[in-house]
Tab-separated table of C-alpha atoms in Angstrom:
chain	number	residue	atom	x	y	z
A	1	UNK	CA	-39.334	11.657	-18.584
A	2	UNK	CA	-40.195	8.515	-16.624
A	3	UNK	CA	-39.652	8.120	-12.897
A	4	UNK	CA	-38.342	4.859	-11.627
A	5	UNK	CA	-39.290	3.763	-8.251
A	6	UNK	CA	-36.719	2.533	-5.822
A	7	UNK	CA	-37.490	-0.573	-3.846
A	8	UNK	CA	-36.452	0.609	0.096
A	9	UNK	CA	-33.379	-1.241	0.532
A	10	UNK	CA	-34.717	-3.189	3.372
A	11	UNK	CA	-37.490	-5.197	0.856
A	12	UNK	CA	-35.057	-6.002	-1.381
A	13	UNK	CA	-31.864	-7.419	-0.001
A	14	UNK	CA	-31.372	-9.424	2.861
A	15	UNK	CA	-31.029	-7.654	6.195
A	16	UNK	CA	-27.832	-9.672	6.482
A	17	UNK	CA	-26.282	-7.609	4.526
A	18	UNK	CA	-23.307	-5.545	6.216
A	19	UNK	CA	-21.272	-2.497	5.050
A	20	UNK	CA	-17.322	-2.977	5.585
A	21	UNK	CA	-16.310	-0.302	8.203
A	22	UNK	CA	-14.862	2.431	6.684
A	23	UNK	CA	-11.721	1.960	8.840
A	24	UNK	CA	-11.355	-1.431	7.704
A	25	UNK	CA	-11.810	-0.548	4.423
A	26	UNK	CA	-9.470	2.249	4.137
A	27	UNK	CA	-6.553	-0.266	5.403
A	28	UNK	CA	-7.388	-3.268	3.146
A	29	UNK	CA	-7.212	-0.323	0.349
A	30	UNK	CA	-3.668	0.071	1.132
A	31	UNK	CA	-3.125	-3.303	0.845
A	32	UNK	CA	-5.390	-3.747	-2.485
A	33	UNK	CA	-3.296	-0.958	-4.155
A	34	UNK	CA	0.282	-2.799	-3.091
A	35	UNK	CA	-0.945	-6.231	-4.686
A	36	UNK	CA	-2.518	-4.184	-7.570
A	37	UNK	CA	1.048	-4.294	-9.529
A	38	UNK	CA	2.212	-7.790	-11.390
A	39	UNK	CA	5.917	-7.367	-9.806
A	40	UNK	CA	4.380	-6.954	-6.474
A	41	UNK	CA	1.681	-9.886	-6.584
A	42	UNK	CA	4.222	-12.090	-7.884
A	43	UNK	CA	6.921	-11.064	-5.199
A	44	UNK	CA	4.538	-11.730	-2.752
A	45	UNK	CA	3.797	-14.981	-3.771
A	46	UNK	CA	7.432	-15.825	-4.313
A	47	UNK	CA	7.472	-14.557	-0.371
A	48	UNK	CA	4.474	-16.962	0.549
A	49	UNK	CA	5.094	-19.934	-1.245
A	50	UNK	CA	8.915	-20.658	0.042
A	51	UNK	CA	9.593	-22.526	3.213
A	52	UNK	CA	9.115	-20.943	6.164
A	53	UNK	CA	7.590	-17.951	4.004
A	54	UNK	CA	11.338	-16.488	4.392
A	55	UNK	CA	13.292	-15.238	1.582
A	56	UNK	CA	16.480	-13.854	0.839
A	57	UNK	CA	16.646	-10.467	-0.840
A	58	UNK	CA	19.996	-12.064	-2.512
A	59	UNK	CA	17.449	-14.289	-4.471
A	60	UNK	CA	14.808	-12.177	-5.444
A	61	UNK	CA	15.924	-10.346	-8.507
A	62	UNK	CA	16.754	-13.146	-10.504
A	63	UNK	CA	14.190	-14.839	-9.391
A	64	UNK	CA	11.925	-12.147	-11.007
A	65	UNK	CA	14.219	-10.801	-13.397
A	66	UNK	CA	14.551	-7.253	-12.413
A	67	UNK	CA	17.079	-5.138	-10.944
A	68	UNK	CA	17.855	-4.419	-7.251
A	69	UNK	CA	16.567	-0.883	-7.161
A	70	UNK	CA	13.379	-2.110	-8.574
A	71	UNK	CA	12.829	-4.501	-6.761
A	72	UNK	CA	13.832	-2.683	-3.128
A	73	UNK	CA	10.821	-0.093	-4.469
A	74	UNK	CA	8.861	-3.444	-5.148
A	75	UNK	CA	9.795	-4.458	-1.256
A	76	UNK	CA	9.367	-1.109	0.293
A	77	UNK	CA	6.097	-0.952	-1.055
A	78	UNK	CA	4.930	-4.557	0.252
A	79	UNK	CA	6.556	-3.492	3.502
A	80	UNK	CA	4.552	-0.540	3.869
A	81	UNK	CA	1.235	-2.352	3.559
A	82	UNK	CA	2.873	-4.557	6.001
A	83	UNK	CA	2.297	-7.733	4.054
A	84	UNK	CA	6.172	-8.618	4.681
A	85	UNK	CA	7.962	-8.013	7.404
A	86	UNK	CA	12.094	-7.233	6.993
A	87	UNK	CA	14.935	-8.883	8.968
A	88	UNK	CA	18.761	-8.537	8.450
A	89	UNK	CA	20.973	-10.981	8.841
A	90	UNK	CA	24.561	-9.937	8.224
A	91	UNK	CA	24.729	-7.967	4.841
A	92	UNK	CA	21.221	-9.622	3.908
A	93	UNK	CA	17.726	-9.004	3.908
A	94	UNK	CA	15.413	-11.517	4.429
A	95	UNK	CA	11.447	-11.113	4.151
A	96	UNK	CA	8.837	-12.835	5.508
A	97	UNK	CA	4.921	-13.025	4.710
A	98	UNK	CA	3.183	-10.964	7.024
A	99	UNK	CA	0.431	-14.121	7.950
A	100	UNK	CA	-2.144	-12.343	9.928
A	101	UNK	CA	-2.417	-9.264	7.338
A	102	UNK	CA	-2.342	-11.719	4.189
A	103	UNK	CA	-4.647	-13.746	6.267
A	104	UNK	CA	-7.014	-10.581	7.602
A	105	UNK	CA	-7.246	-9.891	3.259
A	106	UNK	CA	-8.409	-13.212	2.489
A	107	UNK	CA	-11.192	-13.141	5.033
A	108	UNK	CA	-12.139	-9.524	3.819
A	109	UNK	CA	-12.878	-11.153	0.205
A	110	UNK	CA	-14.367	-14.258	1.380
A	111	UNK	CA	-16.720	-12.226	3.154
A	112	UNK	CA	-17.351	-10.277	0.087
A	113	UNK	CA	-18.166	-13.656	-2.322
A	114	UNK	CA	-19.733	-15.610	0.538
């Protein structure tokens, strides 16, 4: 059997290196997991990339081409991560990108390639 030694971690990376909080990490985890489905990612983008970042519900399923009760899981899920925010108006929903959470994500994986 051959031993390997281990380098201390301190000679071998740079001491700029920084752990995520566990906090921190925990809540971008939630997040993660809601963007980790294909109906959800694209939803969100759908979300992000219209004017204003505001979207009618009353759009959404054709616009992704799936039915309302899917896509309310779809929304309840995003909503819960807090990625979108929910306002009615009248007998319609309309959602909104969350900015500072989407935004709070993007530094979190910046940080991690930078």
């Amino acid at each position: 059997m051959t031993v390997i030694q281990e380098t201390p971690l301190s000679e071998c990376c740079p001491s700029s290196l920084v752990l995520m909080d566990p906090d921190e990490a925990d809540e971008l985890a939630v997040v993660l997991k809601a963007v980790a489905d294909p109906v959800r990612l694209r939803l969100l983008h759908y979300i992000a990339a219209a004017p204003d970042t505001t979207v009618c519900a009353c759009h959404l399923p054709a616009a992704l081409g799936i039915t309302q009760p899917t896509l309310s899981h779809h929304l309840k899920r995003l909503a819960d991560a807090r990625l979108i925010t929910r306002e009615q108006r009248g007998k319609w929903a309309h959602y909104r990108l969350n900015t500072p959470v989407a935004e709070r994500l993007i530094r979190a994986l910046q940080g991690a390639v930078a």
